[in-house]
Short mmCIF file of N, CA and C in Angstrom, two decimals:
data_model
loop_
_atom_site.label_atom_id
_atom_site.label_comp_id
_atom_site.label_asym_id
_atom_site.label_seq_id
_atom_site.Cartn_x
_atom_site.Cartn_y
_atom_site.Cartn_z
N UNK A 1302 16.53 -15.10 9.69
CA UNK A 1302 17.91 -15.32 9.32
C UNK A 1302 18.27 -16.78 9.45
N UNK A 1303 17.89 -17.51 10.21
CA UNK A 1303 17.93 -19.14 10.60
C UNK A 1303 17.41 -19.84 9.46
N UNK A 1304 16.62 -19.44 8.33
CA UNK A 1304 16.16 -20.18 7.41
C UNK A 1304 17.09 -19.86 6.28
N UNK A 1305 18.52 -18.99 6.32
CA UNK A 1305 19.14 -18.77 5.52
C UNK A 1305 20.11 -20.55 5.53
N UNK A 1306 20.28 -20.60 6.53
CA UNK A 1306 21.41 -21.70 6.43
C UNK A 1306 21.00 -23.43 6.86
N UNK A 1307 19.37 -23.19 6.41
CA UNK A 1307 19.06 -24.70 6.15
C UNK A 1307 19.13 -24.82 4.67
N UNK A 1308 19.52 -25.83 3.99
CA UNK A 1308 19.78 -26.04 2.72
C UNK A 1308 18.71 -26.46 2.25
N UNK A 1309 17.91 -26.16 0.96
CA UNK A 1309 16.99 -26.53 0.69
C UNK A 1309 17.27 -27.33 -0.93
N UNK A 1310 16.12 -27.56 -1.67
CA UNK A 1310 16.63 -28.30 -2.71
C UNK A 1310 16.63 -27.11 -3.91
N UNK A 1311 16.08 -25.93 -3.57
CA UNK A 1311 16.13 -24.63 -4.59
C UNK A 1311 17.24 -24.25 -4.84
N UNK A 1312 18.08 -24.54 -3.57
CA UNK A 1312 19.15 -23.95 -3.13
C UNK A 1312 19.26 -22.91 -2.34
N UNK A 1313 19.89 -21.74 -1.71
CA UNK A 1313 20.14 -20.26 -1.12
C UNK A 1313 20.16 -19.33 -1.61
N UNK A 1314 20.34 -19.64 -2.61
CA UNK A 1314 20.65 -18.21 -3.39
C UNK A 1314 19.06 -18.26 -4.22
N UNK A 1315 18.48 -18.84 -4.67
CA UNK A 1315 17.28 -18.78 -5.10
C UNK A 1315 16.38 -18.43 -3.98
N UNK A 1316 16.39 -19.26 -3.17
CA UNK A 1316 15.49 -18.94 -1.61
C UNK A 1316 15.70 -17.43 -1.35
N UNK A 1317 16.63 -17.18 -1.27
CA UNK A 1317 17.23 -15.64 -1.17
C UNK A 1317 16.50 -14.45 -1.88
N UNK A 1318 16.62 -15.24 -2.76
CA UNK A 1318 15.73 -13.94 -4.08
C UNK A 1318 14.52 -14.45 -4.49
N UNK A 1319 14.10 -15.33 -4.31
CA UNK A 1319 12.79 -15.59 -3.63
C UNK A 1319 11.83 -14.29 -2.87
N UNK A 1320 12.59 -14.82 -1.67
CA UNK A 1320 12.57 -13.98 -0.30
C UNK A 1320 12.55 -12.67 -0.55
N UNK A 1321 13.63 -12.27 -1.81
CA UNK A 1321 13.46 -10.81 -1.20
C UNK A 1321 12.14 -10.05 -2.41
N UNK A 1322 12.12 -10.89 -3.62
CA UNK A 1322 10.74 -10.31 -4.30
C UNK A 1322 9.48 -10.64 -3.65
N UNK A 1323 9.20 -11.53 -2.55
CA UNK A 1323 8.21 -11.97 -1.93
C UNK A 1323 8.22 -10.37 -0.48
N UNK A 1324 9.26 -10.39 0.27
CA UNK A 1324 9.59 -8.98 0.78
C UNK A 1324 8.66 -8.06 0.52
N UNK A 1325 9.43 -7.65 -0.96
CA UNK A 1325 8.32 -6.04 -1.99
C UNK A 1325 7.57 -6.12 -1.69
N UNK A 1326 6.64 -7.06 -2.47
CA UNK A 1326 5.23 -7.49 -2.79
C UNK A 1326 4.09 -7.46 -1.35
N UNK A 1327 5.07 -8.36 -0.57
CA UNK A 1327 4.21 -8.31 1.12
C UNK A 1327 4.29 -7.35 1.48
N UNK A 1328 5.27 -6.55 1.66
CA UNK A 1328 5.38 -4.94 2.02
C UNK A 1328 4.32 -4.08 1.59
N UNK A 1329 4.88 -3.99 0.41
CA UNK A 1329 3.53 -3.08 -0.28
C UNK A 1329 2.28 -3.39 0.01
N UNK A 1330 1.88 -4.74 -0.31
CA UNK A 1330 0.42 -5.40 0.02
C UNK A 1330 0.45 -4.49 1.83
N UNK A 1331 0.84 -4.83 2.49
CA UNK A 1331 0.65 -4.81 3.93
C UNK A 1331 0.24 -3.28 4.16
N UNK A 1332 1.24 -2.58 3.50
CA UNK A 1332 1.01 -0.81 3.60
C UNK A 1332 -0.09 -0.14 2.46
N UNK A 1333 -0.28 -0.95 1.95
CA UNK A 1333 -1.14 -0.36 0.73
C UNK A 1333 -2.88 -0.81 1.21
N UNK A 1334 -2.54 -2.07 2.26
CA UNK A 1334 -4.78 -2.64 2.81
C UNK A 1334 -5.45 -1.61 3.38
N UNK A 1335 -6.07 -1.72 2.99
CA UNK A 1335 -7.06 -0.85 4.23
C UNK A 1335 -6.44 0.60 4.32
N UNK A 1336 -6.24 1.01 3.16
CA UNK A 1336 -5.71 2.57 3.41
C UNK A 1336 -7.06 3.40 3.03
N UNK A 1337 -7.73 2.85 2.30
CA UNK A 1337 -8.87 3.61 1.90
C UNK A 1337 -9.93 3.85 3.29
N UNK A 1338 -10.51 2.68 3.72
CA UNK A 1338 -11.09 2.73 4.96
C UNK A 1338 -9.95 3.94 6.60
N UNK A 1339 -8.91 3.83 6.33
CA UNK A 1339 -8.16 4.89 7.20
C UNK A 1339 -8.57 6.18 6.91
N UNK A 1340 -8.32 6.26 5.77
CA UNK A 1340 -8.52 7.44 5.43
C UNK A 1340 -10.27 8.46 5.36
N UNK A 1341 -10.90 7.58 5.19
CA UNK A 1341 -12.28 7.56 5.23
C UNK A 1341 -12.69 7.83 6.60
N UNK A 1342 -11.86 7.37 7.36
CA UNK A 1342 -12.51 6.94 8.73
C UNK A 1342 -11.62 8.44 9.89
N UNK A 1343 -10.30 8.89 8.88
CA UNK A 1343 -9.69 10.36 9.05
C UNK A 1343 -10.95 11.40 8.91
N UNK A 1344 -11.16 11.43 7.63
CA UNK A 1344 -12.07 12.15 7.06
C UNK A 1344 -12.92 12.86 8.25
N UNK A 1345 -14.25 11.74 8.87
CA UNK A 1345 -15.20 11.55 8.93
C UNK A 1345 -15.03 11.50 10.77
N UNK A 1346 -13.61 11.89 10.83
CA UNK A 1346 -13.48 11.89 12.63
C UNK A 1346 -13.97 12.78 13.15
N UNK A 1347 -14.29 12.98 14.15
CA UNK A 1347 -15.31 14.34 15.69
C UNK A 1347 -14.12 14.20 16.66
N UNK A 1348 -14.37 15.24 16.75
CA UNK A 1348 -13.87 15.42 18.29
C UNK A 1348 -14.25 14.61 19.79
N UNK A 1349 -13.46 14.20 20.18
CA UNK A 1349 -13.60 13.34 21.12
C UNK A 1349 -14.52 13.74 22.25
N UNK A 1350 -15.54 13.20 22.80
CA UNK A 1350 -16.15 13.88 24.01
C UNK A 1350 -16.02 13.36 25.02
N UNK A 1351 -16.56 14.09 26.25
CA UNK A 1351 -16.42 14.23 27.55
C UNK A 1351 -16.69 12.55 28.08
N UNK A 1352 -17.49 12.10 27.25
CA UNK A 1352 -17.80 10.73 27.74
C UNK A 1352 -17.35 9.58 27.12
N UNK A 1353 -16.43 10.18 25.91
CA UNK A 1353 -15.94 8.78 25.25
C UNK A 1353 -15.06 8.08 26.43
N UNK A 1354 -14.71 7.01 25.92
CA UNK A 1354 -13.81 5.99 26.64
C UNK A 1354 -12.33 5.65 25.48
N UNK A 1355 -11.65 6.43 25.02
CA UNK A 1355 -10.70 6.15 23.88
C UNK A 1355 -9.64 5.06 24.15
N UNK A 1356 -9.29 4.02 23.15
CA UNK A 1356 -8.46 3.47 23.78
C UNK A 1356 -7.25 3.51 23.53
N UNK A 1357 -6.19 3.28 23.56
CA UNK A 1357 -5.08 3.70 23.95
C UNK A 1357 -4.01 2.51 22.48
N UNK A 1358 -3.19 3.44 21.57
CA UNK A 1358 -2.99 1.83 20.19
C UNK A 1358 -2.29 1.31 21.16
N UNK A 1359 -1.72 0.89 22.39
CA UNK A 1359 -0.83 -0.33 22.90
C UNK A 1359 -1.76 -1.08 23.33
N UNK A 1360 -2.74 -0.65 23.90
CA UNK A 1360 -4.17 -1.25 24.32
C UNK A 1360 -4.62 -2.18 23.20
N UNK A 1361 -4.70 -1.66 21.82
CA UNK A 1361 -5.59 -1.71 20.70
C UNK A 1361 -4.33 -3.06 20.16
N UNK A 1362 -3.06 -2.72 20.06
CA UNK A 1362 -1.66 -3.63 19.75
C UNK A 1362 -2.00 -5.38 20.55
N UNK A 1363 -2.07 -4.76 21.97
CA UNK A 1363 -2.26 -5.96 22.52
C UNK A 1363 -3.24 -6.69 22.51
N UNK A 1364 -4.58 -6.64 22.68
CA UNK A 1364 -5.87 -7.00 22.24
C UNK A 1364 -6.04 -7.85 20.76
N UNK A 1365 -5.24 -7.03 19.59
CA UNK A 1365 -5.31 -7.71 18.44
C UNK A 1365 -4.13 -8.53 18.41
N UNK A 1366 -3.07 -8.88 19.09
CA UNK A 1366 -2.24 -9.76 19.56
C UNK A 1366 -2.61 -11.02 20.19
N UNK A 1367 -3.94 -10.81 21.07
CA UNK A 1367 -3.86 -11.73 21.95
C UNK A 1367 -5.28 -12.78 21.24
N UNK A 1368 -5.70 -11.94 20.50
CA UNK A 1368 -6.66 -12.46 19.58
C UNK A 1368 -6.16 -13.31 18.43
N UNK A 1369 -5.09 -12.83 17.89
CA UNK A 1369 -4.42 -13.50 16.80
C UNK A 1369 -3.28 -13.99 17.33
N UNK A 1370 -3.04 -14.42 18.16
CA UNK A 1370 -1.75 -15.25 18.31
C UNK A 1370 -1.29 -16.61 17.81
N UNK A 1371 -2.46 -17.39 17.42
CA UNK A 1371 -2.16 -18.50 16.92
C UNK A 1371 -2.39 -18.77 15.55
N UNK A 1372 -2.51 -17.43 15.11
CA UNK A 1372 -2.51 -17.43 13.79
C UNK A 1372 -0.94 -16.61 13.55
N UNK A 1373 -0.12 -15.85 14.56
CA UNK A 1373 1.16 -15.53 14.61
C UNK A 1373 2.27 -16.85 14.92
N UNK A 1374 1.66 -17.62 15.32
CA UNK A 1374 2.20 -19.11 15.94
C UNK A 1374 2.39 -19.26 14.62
N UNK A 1375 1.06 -19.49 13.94
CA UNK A 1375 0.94 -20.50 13.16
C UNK A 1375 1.93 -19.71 11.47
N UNK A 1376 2.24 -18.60 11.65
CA UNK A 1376 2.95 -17.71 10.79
C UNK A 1376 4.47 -18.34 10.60
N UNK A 1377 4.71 -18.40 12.30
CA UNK A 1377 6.05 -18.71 12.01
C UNK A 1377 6.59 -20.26 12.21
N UNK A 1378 5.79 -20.67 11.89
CA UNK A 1378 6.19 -21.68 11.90
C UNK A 1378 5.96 -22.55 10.04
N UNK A 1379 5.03 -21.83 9.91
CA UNK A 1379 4.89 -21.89 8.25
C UNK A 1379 6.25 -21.23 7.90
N UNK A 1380 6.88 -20.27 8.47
CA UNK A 1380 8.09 -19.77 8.04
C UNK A 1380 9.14 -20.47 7.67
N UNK A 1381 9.56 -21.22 8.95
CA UNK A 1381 10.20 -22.39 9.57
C UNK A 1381 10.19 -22.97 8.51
N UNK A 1382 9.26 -23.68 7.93
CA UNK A 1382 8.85 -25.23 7.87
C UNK A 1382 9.21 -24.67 6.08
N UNK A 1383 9.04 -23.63 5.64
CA UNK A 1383 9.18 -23.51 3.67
C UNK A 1383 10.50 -23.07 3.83
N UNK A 1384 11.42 -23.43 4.62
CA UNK A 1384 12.88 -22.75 4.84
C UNK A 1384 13.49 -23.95 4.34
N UNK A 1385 12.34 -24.98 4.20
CA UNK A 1385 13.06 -26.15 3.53
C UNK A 1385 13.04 -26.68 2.43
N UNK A 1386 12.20 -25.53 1.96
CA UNK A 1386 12.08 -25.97 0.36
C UNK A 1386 12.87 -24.47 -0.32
N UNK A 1387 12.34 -23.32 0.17
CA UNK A 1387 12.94 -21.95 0.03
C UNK A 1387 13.37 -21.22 1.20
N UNK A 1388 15.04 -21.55 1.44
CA UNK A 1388 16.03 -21.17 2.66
C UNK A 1388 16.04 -19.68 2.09
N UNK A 1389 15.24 -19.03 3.61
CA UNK A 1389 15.01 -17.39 4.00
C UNK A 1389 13.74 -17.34 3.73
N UNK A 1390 13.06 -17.39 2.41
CA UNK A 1390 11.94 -17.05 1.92
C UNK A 1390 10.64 -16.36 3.03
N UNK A 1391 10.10 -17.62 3.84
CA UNK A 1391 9.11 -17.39 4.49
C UNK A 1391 9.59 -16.11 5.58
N UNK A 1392 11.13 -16.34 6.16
CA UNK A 1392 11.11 -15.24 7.21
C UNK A 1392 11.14 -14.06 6.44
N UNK A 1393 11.30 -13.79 5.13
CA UNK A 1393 11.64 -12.45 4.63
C UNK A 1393 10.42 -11.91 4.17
N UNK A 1394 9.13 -13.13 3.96
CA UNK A 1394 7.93 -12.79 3.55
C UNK A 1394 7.20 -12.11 5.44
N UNK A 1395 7.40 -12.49 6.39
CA UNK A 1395 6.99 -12.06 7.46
C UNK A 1395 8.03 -10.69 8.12
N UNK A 1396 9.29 -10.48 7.41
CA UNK A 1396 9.51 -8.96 7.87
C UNK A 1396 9.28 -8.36 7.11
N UNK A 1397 8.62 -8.52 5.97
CA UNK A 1397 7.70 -7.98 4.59
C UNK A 1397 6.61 -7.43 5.53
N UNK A 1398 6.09 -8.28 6.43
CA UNK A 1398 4.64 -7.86 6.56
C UNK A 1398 4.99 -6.55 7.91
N UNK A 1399 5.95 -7.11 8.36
CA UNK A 1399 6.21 -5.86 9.18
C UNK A 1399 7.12 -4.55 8.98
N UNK A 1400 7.15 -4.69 8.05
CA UNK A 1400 7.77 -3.56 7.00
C UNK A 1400 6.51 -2.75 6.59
N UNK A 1401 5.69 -3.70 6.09
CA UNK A 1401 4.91 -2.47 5.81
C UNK A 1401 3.55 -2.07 6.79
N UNK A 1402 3.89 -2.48 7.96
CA UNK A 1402 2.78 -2.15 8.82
C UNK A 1402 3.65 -0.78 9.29
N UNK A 1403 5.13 -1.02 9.67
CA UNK A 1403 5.56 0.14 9.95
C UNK A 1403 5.21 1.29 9.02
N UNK A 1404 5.68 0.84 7.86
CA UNK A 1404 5.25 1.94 6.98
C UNK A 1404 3.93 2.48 6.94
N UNK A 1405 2.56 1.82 6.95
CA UNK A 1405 1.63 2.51 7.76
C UNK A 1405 1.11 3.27 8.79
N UNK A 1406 2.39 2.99 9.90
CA UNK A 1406 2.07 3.64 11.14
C UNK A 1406 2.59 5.42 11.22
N UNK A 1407 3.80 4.64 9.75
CA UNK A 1407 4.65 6.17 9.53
C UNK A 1407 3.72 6.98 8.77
N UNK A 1408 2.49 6.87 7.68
CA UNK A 1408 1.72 7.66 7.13
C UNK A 1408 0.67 7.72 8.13
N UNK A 1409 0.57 7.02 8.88
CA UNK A 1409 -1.30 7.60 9.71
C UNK A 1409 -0.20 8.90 10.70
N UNK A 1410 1.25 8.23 10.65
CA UNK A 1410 1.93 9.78 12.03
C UNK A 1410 1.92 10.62 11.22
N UNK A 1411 2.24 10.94 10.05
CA UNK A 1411 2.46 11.77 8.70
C UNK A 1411 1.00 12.87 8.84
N UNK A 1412 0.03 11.77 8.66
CA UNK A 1412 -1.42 12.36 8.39
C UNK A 1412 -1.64 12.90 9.80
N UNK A 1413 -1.12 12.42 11.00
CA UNK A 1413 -2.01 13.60 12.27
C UNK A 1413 -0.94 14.59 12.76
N UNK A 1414 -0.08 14.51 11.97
CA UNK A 1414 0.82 15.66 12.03
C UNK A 1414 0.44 16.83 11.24
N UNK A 1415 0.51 16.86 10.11
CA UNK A 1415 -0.43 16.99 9.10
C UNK A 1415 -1.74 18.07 9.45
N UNK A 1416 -2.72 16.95 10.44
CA UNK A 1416 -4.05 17.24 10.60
C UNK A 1416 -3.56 18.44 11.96
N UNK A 1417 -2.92 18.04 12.61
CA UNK A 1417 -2.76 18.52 14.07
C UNK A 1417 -3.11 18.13 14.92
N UNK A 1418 -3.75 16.64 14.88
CA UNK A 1418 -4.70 15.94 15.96
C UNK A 1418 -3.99 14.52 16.13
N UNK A 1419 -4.86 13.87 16.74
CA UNK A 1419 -4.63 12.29 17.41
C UNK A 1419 -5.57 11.44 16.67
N UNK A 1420 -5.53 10.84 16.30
CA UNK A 1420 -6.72 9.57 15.91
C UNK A 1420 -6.86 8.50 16.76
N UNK A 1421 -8.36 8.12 17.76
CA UNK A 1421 -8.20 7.28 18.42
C UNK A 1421 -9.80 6.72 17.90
N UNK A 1422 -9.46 5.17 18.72
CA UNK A 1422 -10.99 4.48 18.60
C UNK A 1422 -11.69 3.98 20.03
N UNK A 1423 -13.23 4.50 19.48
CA UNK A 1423 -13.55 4.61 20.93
C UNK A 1423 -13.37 2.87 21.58
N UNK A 1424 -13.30 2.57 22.99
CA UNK A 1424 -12.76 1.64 23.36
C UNK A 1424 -14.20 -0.01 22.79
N UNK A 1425 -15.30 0.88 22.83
CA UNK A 1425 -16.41 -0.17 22.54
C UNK A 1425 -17.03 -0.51 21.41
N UNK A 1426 -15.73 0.31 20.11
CA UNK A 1426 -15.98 -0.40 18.63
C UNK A 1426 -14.75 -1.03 18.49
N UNK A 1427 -13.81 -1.43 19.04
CA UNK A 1427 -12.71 -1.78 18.78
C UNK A 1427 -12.75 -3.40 18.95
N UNK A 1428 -13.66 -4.10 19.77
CA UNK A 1428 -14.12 -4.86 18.91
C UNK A 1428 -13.02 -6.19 19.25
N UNK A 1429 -12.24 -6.68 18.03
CA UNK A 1429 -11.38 -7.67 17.56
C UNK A 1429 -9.59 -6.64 18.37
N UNK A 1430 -9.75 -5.63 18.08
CA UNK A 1430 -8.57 -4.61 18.26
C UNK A 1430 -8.01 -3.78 17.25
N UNK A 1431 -8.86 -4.29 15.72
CA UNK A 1431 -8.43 -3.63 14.12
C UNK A 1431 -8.88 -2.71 14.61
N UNK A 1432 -8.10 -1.10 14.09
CA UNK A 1432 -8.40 0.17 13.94
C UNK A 1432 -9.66 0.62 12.83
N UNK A 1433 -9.98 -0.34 11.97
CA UNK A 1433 -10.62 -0.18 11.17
C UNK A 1433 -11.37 -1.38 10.64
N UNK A 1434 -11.94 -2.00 12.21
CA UNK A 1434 -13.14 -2.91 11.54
C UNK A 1434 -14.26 -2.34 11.24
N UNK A 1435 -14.96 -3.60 11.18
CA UNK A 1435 -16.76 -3.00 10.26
C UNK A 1435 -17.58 -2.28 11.97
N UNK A 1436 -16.89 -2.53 12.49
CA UNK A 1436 -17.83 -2.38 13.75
C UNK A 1436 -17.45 -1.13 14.50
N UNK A 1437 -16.17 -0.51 13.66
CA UNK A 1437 -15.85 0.96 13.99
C UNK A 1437 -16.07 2.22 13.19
N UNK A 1438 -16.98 2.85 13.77
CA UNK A 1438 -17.97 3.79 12.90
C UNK A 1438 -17.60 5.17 12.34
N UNK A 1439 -16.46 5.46 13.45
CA UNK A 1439 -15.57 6.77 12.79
C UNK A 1439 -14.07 6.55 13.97
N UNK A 1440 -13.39 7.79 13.63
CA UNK A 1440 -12.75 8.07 14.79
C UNK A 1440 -12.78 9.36 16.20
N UNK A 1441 -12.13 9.39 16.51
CA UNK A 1441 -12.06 10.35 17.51
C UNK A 1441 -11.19 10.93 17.47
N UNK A 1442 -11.16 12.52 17.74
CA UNK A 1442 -9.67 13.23 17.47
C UNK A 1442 -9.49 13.82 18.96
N UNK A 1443 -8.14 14.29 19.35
CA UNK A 1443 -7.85 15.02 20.35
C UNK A 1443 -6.93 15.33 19.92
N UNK A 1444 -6.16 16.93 20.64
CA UNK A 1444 -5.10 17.44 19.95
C UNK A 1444 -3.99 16.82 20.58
N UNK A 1445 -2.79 16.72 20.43
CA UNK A 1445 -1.47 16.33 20.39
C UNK A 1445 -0.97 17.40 21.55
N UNK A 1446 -1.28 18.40 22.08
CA UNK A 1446 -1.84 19.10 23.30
C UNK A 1446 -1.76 18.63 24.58
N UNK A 1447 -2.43 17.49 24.23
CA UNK A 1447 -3.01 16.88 25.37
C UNK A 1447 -2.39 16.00 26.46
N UNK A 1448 -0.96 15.53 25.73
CA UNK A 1448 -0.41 15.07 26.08
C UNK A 1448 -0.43 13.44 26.24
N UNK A 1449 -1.43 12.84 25.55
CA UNK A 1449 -1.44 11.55 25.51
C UNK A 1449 -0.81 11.16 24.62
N UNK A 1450 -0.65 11.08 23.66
CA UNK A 1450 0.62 10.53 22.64
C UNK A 1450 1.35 11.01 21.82
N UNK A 1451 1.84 10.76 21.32
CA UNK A 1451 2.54 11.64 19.94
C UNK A 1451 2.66 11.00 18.93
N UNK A 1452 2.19 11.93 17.68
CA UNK A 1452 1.62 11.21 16.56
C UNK A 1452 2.35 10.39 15.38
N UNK A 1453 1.31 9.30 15.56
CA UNK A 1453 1.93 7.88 15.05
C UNK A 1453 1.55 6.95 15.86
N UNK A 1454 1.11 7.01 17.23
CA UNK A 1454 0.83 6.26 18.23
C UNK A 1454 2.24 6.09 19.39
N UNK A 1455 3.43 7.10 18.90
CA UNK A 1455 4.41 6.56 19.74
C UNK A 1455 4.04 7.35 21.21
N UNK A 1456 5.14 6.63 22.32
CA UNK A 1456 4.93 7.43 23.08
C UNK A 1456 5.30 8.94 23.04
N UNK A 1457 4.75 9.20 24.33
CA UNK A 1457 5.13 10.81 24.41
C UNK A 1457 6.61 11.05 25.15
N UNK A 1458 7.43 11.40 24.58
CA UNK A 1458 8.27 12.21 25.02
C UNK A 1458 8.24 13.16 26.23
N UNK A 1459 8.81 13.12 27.29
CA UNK A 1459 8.90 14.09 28.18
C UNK A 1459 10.12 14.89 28.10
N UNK A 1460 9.88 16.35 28.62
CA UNK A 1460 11.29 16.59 28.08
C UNK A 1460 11.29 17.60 29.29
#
């Protein structure tokens, strides 16, 4: 919202609508990557065993956070900095991207609702912290039962 009211030479109202067809586009892009490999990797899930080590997505959240942070640095500040040529643009292209990660998180909850299970990754392919790198070979299911999360990755509700 701070890059709305630096003046740029496009002007605001262009930056604006800029911003918000840049929005769509990142959105969609963001919810639409790697859906094939999710789904593949749904498919092709086992049941979790006695000896996995599963890790936990806040686990998996923070890990790929702490790995990419200076490429999140370096996000917003590219934000910042094209707010001066296109005022809003860059911040509306980065709640683009988290627009549609949400929207991903809402179809993988969709799909283990759906399934009736949990999707987790075991803790020693996870790797970088992507749910779906090259180095993660399937998933792991447990039922929603169990009481470890509720599906989507949110927490569990006690009631």
């Amino acid at each position: 919202a701070a890059g709305a009211f630096v003046p740029g030479p496009a002007g605001r109202r262009i930056g604006l609508l800029a911003g918000a067809a840049l929005f769509i586009v990142t959105a969609a892009a963001v919810a639409l990557a790697r859906g094939g490999r999710y789904a593949e990797l749904a498919r092709g899930a086992s049941r979790a065993g006695r000896g996995d080590f599963l890790q936990d997505r806040a686990v998996t959240v923070r890990a790929w956070r702490r790995g990419h942070r200076w490429w999140l640095l370096g996000a917003f500040v590219v934000a910042v900095a094209s707010s001066f040529a296109l005022p809003g643009a860059g911040g509306l292209v980065l709640a683009g991207a988290g627009a549609g990660l949400w929207a991903k998180a809402v179809r993988i909850g969709q799909r283990e609702r759906r399934d009736d299970v949990l999707y987790w990754v075991r803790t020693d392919w996870a790797g970088n912290g992507s749910p779906v790198a090259k180095g993660v070979h399937g998933h792991r299911t447990t039922g929603p039962a169990a009481g470890d999360a509720a599906p989507g990755g949110a927490r569990r509700r006690h009631r």
